[in-house]
């Protein structure tokens, strides 16, 4: 079949359909990477806007025990109360700089009777692997505390924990053991305690303000989608050359391509020079 009429058949229609589906998939993956970048930028904005703020009273930021807005993440707040040491639990499977460990969660009973969970910091696994070798005790009696707010975590199906530990910082789970209203939407990463104990778990680090490679990945998926159509065009053009090889115009194009290849090919002297240079 001469000319371009060969493309009007089911085979090339199927190739086109596959190419279109591939391009759509690439477009969806590209949008997913753009969305992930926006999420990363939103997290960076929360760090830059909230991390270094002056602490304010907890009730000024969270007027009720069930109030919290994600834009308040990392906001420093001040609390006063007494630690409920007997209700302390460990959040397991908490890596820190590549090391496995735990985070120490100690409920703090405030002067109004409500309870706020304080993450006092990180401890490495101990010799028994399933518990730290030592858990520094919190201050006894009334204490002034500064924390940075963080949202509670969901339950992860299949994640179990032994007594005295929890798989995730799921605040309603901690509330089950308390006889007082608990702030159920947010807890706090410890910044300081007054009076300060002699030792305390390792404090949380400022999150890295890095948006990652999502933008470059997004553009790569766009390029892949374009390459799919370029590949289809190349395949169509190649078959056209084969089917129309005896046409004068196509023969002339073939001769031009051959002359270009011959012009690019090194002569015997250049080949000999390269061999001598490699010795």
GROMACS .gro file of C-alpha atoms in nm:
model
  279
    1UNK     CA    1   0.000   0.000   0.000
    2UNK     CA    2   0.167   0.319  -0.125
    3UNK     CA    3   0.166   0.658   0.045
    4UNK     CA    4   0.030   0.704   0.393
    5UNK     CA    5  -0.284   0.494   0.352
    6UNK     CA    6  -0.123   0.203   0.542
    7UNK     CA    7  -0.180   0.386   0.875
    8UNK     CA    8  -0.559   0.362   0.831
    9UNK     CA    9  -0.601   0.017   0.983
   10UNK     CA   10  -0.669  -0.148   1.319
   11UNK     CA   11  -0.302  -0.212   1.397
   12UNK     CA   12  -0.203   0.155   1.386
   13UNK     CA   13  -0.527   0.253   1.559
   14UNK     CA   14  -0.430   0.019   1.842
   15UNK     CA   15  -0.079   0.171   1.855
   16UNK     CA   16  -0.232   0.518   1.873
   17UNK     CA   17  -0.470   0.411   2.152
   18UNK     CA   18  -0.180   0.268   2.354
   19UNK     CA   19   0.021   0.587   2.301
   20UNK     CA   20  -0.271   0.802   2.414
   21UNK     CA   21  -0.324   0.587   2.724
   22UNK     CA   22   0.048   0.610   2.802
   23UNK     CA   23   0.037   0.989   2.766
   24UNK     CA   24  -0.269   1.010   2.993
   25UNK     CA   25  -0.092   0.797   3.255
   26UNK     CA   26   0.214   1.021   3.230
   27UNK     CA   27  -0.008   1.327   3.272
   28UNK     CA   28  -0.171   1.182   3.584
   29UNK     CA   29   0.167   1.093   3.733
   30UNK     CA   30   0.294   1.442   3.652
   31UNK     CA   31  -0.005   1.601   3.828
   32UNK     CA   32   0.055   1.370   4.126
   33UNK     CA   33   0.413   1.498   4.150
   34UNK     CA   34   0.292   1.860   4.125
   35UNK     CA   35   0.046   1.789   4.409
   36UNK     CA   36   0.320   1.632   4.621
   37UNK     CA   37   0.536   1.939   4.565
   38UNK     CA   38   0.252   2.165   4.677
   39UNK     CA   39   0.214   1.954   4.991
   40UNK     CA   40   0.588   1.978   5.058
   41UNK     CA   41   0.582   2.356   5.006
   42UNK     CA   42   0.285   2.383   5.243
   43UNK     CA   43   0.479   2.194   5.511
   44UNK     CA   44   0.781   2.420   5.457
   45UNK     CA   45   0.558   2.727   5.498
   46UNK     CA   46   0.431   2.595   5.833
   47UNK     CA   47   0.788   2.552   5.955
   48UNK     CA   48   0.907   2.896   5.841
   49UNK     CA   49   0.598   3.075   5.972
   50UNK     CA   50   0.552   2.895   6.305
   51UNK     CA   51   0.872   2.734   6.432
   52UNK     CA   52   1.045   3.049   6.562
   53UNK     CA   53   0.736   3.227   6.694
   54UNK     CA   54   0.722   3.347   7.053
   55UNK     CA   55   0.526   3.100   7.268
   56UNK     CA   56   0.168   3.193   7.353
   57UNK     CA   57  -0.069   3.034   7.609
   58UNK     CA   58  -0.222   2.707   7.493
   59UNK     CA   59  -0.580   2.826   7.538
   60UNK     CA   60  -0.511   3.118   7.305
   61UNK     CA   61  -0.428   2.878   7.021
   62UNK     CA   62  -0.656   2.586   7.115
   63UNK     CA   63  -0.963   2.729   7.290
   64UNK     CA   64  -1.122   2.382   7.327
   65UNK     CA   65  -0.982   2.031   7.371
   66UNK     CA   66  -1.099   1.929   7.023
   67UNK     CA   67  -0.982   2.237   6.830
   68UNK     CA   68  -0.680   2.237   6.602
   69UNK     CA   69  -0.608   2.365   6.252
   70UNK     CA   70  -0.327   2.214   6.050
   71UNK     CA   71  -0.187   2.562   5.982
   72UNK     CA   72  -0.107   2.574   6.357
   73UNK     CA   73   0.144   2.292   6.325
   74UNK     CA   74   0.480   2.374   6.494
   75UNK     CA   75   0.332   2.674   6.678
   76UNK     CA   76   0.502   2.712   7.021
   77UNK     CA   77   0.263   2.725   7.317
   78UNK     CA   78   0.302   2.759   7.693
   79UNK     CA   79   0.143   2.524   7.947
   80UNK     CA   80   0.147   2.486   8.324
   81UNK     CA   81   0.054   2.169   8.508
   82UNK     CA   82   0.178   1.844   8.657
   83UNK     CA   83   0.300   1.539   8.469
   84UNK     CA   84   0.096   1.220   8.507
   85UNK     CA   85   0.401   0.996   8.517
   86UNK     CA   86   0.200   0.679   8.578
   87UNK     CA   87   0.015   0.736   8.249
   88UNK     CA   88   0.334   0.776   8.044
   89UNK     CA   89   0.361   0.563   7.729
   90UNK     CA   90   0.623   0.504   7.461
   91UNK     CA   91   0.554   0.545   7.091
   92UNK     CA   92   0.746   0.263   6.924
   93UNK     CA   93   0.922   0.235   6.587
   94UNK     CA   94   1.043   0.596   6.585
   95UNK     CA   95   1.365   0.629   6.383
   96UNK     CA   96   1.602   0.919   6.448
   97UNK     CA   97   1.895   0.975   6.209
   98UNK     CA   98   1.858   0.616   6.094
   99UNK     CA   99   1.856   0.469   6.447
  100UNK     CA  100   1.551   0.284   6.587
  101UNK     CA  101   1.394   0.406   6.905
  102UNK     CA  102   1.096   0.543   7.096
  103UNK     CA  103   0.930   0.874   7.173
  104UNK     CA  104   0.829   0.939   7.533
  105UNK     CA  105   0.468   1.060   7.565
  106UNK     CA  106   0.379   1.201   7.907
  107UNK     CA  107   0.033   1.346   7.977
  108UNK     CA  108   0.041   1.685   8.149
  109UNK     CA  109  -0.260   1.772   8.365
  110UNK     CA  110  -0.327   2.144   8.339
  111UNK     CA  111  -0.458   2.371   8.611
  112UNK     CA  112  -0.813   2.353   8.471
  113UNK     CA  113  -0.812   1.972   8.497
  114UNK     CA  114  -0.773   1.899   8.125
  115UNK     CA  115  -0.481   1.692   7.997
  116UNK     CA  116  -0.236   1.765   7.716
  117UNK     CA  117   0.007   1.502   7.583
  118UNK     CA  118   0.371   1.612   7.576
  119UNK     CA  119   0.625   1.430   7.359
  120UNK     CA  120   0.931   1.473   7.580
  121UNK     CA  121   1.171   1.345   7.313
  122UNK     CA  122   1.341   1.042   7.163
  123UNK     CA  123   1.525   0.748   7.321
  124UNK     CA  124   1.719   0.471   7.143
  125UNK     CA  125   1.632   0.104   7.180
  126UNK     CA  126   1.808  -0.065   7.467
  127UNK     CA  127   1.983  -0.396   7.514
  128UNK     CA  128   1.650  -0.577   7.514
  129UNK     CA  129   1.561  -0.400   7.184
  130UNK     CA  130   1.192  -0.362   7.277
  131UNK     CA  131   1.246  -0.100   7.549
  132UNK     CA  132   1.497   0.178   7.623
  133UNK     CA  133   1.769   0.105   7.877
  134UNK     CA  134   1.665   0.415   8.073
  135UNK     CA  135   1.370   0.656   8.057
  136UNK     CA  136   1.454   0.991   8.221
  137UNK     CA  137   1.184   1.095   8.466
  138UNK     CA  138   0.992   1.419   8.410
  139UNK     CA  139   0.995   1.696   8.672
  140UNK     CA  140   0.780   1.633   8.979
  141UNK     CA  141   0.513   1.881   9.083
  142UNK     CA  142   0.400   2.187   8.896
  143UNK     CA  143   0.605   2.266   8.586
  144UNK     CA  144   0.602   2.531   8.315
  145UNK     CA  145   0.631   2.372   7.974
  146UNK     CA  146   0.683   2.505   7.621
  147UNK     CA  147   0.592   2.274   7.333
  148UNK     CA  148   0.541   2.294   6.957
  149UNK     CA  149   0.203   2.172   6.837
  150UNK     CA  150   0.173   1.867   6.616
  151UNK     CA  151  -0.144   1.689   6.495
  152UNK     CA  152  -0.233   1.349   6.632
  153UNK     CA  153  -0.180   1.041   6.419
  154UNK     CA  154  -0.431   0.789   6.283
  155UNK     CA  155  -0.450   0.423   6.374
  156UNK     CA  156  -0.253   0.201   6.136
  157UNK     CA  157  -0.422  -0.137   6.076
  158UNK     CA  158  -0.210  -0.431   6.183
  159UNK     CA  159   0.022  -0.224   6.402
  160UNK     CA  160   0.035  -0.368   6.755
  161UNK     CA  161   0.223  -0.262   7.067
  162UNK     CA  162   0.292  -0.423   7.408
  163UNK     CA  163   0.167  -0.278   7.736
  164UNK     CA  164   0.303   0.068   7.805
  165UNK     CA  165   0.360   0.137   7.436
  166UNK     CA  166   0.153   0.257   7.139
  167UNK     CA  167   0.204   0.202   6.768
  168UNK     CA  168   0.105   0.557   6.670
  169UNK     CA  169   0.035   0.881   6.856
  170UNK     CA  170  -0.339   0.821   6.840
  171UNK     CA  171  -0.464   1.058   7.108
  172UNK     CA  172  -0.810   0.898   7.158
  173UNK     CA  173  -0.625   0.576   7.249
  174UNK     CA  174  -0.435   0.760   7.523
  175UNK     CA  175  -0.761   0.924   7.640
  176UNK     CA  176  -0.905   0.579   7.717
  177UNK     CA  177  -0.674   0.548   8.020
  178UNK     CA  178  -0.751   0.893   8.163
  179UNK     CA  179  -1.037   1.024   8.376
  180UNK     CA  180  -1.004   1.381   8.248
  181UNK     CA  181  -1.075   1.557   7.917
  182UNK     CA  182  -0.778   1.521   7.681
  183UNK     CA  183  -0.675   1.751   7.396
  184UNK     CA  184  -0.763   1.502   7.125
  185UNK     CA  185  -0.649   1.673   6.803
  186UNK     CA  186  -0.294   1.784   6.884
  187UNK     CA  187  -0.004   1.707   7.112
  188UNK     CA  188   0.324   1.892   7.169
  189UNK     CA  189   0.695   1.836   7.103
  190UNK     CA  190   0.883   1.948   7.413
  191UNK     CA  191   1.093   2.263   7.383
  192UNK     CA  192   1.166   2.338   7.749
  193UNK     CA  193   1.061   2.257   8.106
  194UNK     CA  194   1.091   2.472   8.418
  195UNK     CA  195   1.218   2.334   8.649
  196UNK     CA  196   1.439   2.144   8.408
  197UNK     CA  197   1.546   1.787   8.495
  198UNK     CA  198   1.908   1.678   8.494
  199UNK     CA  199   1.852   1.461   8.187
  200UNK     CA  200   1.575   1.438   7.929
  201UNK     CA  201   1.509   1.246   7.607
  202UNK     CA  202   1.661   1.383   7.287
  203UNK     CA  203   1.470   1.688   7.163
  204UNK     CA  204   1.304   1.693   6.821
  205UNK     CA  205   1.496   1.862   6.541
  206UNK     CA  206   1.369   2.135   6.315
  207UNK     CA  207   1.225   1.970   5.999
  208UNK     CA  208   1.438   2.006   5.687
  209UNK     CA  209   1.297   2.273   5.455
  210UNK     CA  210   1.345   2.071   5.138
  211UNK     CA  211   1.073   2.037   4.877
  212UNK     CA  212   1.241   1.731   4.722
  213UNK     CA  213   1.261   1.637   4.354
  214UNK     CA  214   0.888   1.645   4.279
  215UNK     CA  215   0.913   1.930   4.028
  216UNK     CA  216   1.180   1.757   3.817
  217UNK     CA  217   0.986   1.429   3.831
  218UNK     CA  218   0.671   1.611   3.716
  219UNK     CA  219   0.849   1.749   3.409
  220UNK     CA  220   1.007   1.410   3.340
  221UNK     CA  221   0.663   1.249   3.318
  222UNK     CA  222   0.555   1.520   3.073
  223UNK     CA  223   0.862   1.448   2.861
  224UNK     CA  224   0.788   1.074   2.869
  225UNK     CA  225   0.435   1.141   2.742
  226UNK     CA  226   0.572   1.349   2.453
  227UNK     CA  227   0.832   1.084   2.374
  228UNK     CA  228   0.553   0.830   2.334
  229UNK     CA  229   0.405   1.029   2.044
  230UNK     CA  230   0.751   1.090   1.896
  231UNK     CA  231   0.815   0.717   1.907
  232UNK     CA  232   0.485   0.649   1.733
  233UNK     CA  233   0.570   0.906   1.466
  234UNK     CA  234   0.912   0.749   1.414
  235UNK     CA  235   0.755   0.403   1.373
  236UNK     CA  236   0.505   0.535   1.118
  237UNK     CA  237   0.778   0.716   0.926
  238UNK     CA  238   1.001   0.407   0.926
  239UNK     CA  239   0.725   0.189   0.783
  240UNK     CA  240   0.651   0.454   0.522
  241UNK     CA  241   1.014   0.434   0.406
  242UNK     CA  242   0.994   0.055   0.380
  243UNK     CA  243   0.664   0.053   0.191
  244UNK     CA  244   0.771   0.331  -0.047
  245UNK     CA  245   1.135   0.235  -0.094
  246UNK     CA  246   1.096   0.215  -0.476
  247UNK     CA  247   0.951   0.564  -0.508
  248UNK     CA  248   1.196   0.817  -0.667
  249UNK     CA  249   1.154   1.071  -0.388
  250UNK     CA  250   1.216   0.811  -0.119
  251UNK     CA  251   1.516   0.673  -0.308
  252UNK     CA  252   1.662   1.024  -0.327
  253UNK     CA  253   1.614   1.068   0.049
  254UNK     CA  254   1.785   0.732   0.107
  255UNK     CA  255   2.084   0.841  -0.104
  256UNK     CA  256   2.110   1.168   0.094
  257UNK     CA  257   2.107   0.977   0.421
  258UNK     CA  258   2.378   0.746   0.291
  259UNK     CA  259   2.595   1.041   0.183
  260UNK     CA  260   2.559   1.197   0.528
  261UNK     CA  261   2.659   0.872   0.698
  262UNK     CA  262   2.957   0.838   0.464
  263UNK     CA  263   3.061   1.197   0.538
  264UNK     CA  264   3.053   1.126   0.909
  265UNK     CA  265   3.247   0.798   0.880
  266UNK     CA  266   3.622   0.827   0.956
  267UNK     CA  267   3.868   0.748   0.677
  268UNK     CA  268   4.150   0.490   0.705
  269UNK     CA  269   4.403   0.748   0.825
  270UNK     CA  270   4.174   0.864   1.110
  271UNK     CA  271   4.111   0.503   1.213
  272UNK     CA  272   4.485   0.435   1.221
  273UNK     CA  273   4.549   0.750   1.429
  274UNK     CA  274   4.285   0.642   1.681
  275UNK     CA  275   4.439   0.294   1.712
  276UNK     CA  276   4.784   0.443   1.771
  277UNK     CA  277   4.645   0.689   2.026
  278UNK     CA  278   4.485   0.408   2.224
  279UNK     CA  279   4.812   0.215   2.258
   0.00000   0.00000   0.00000
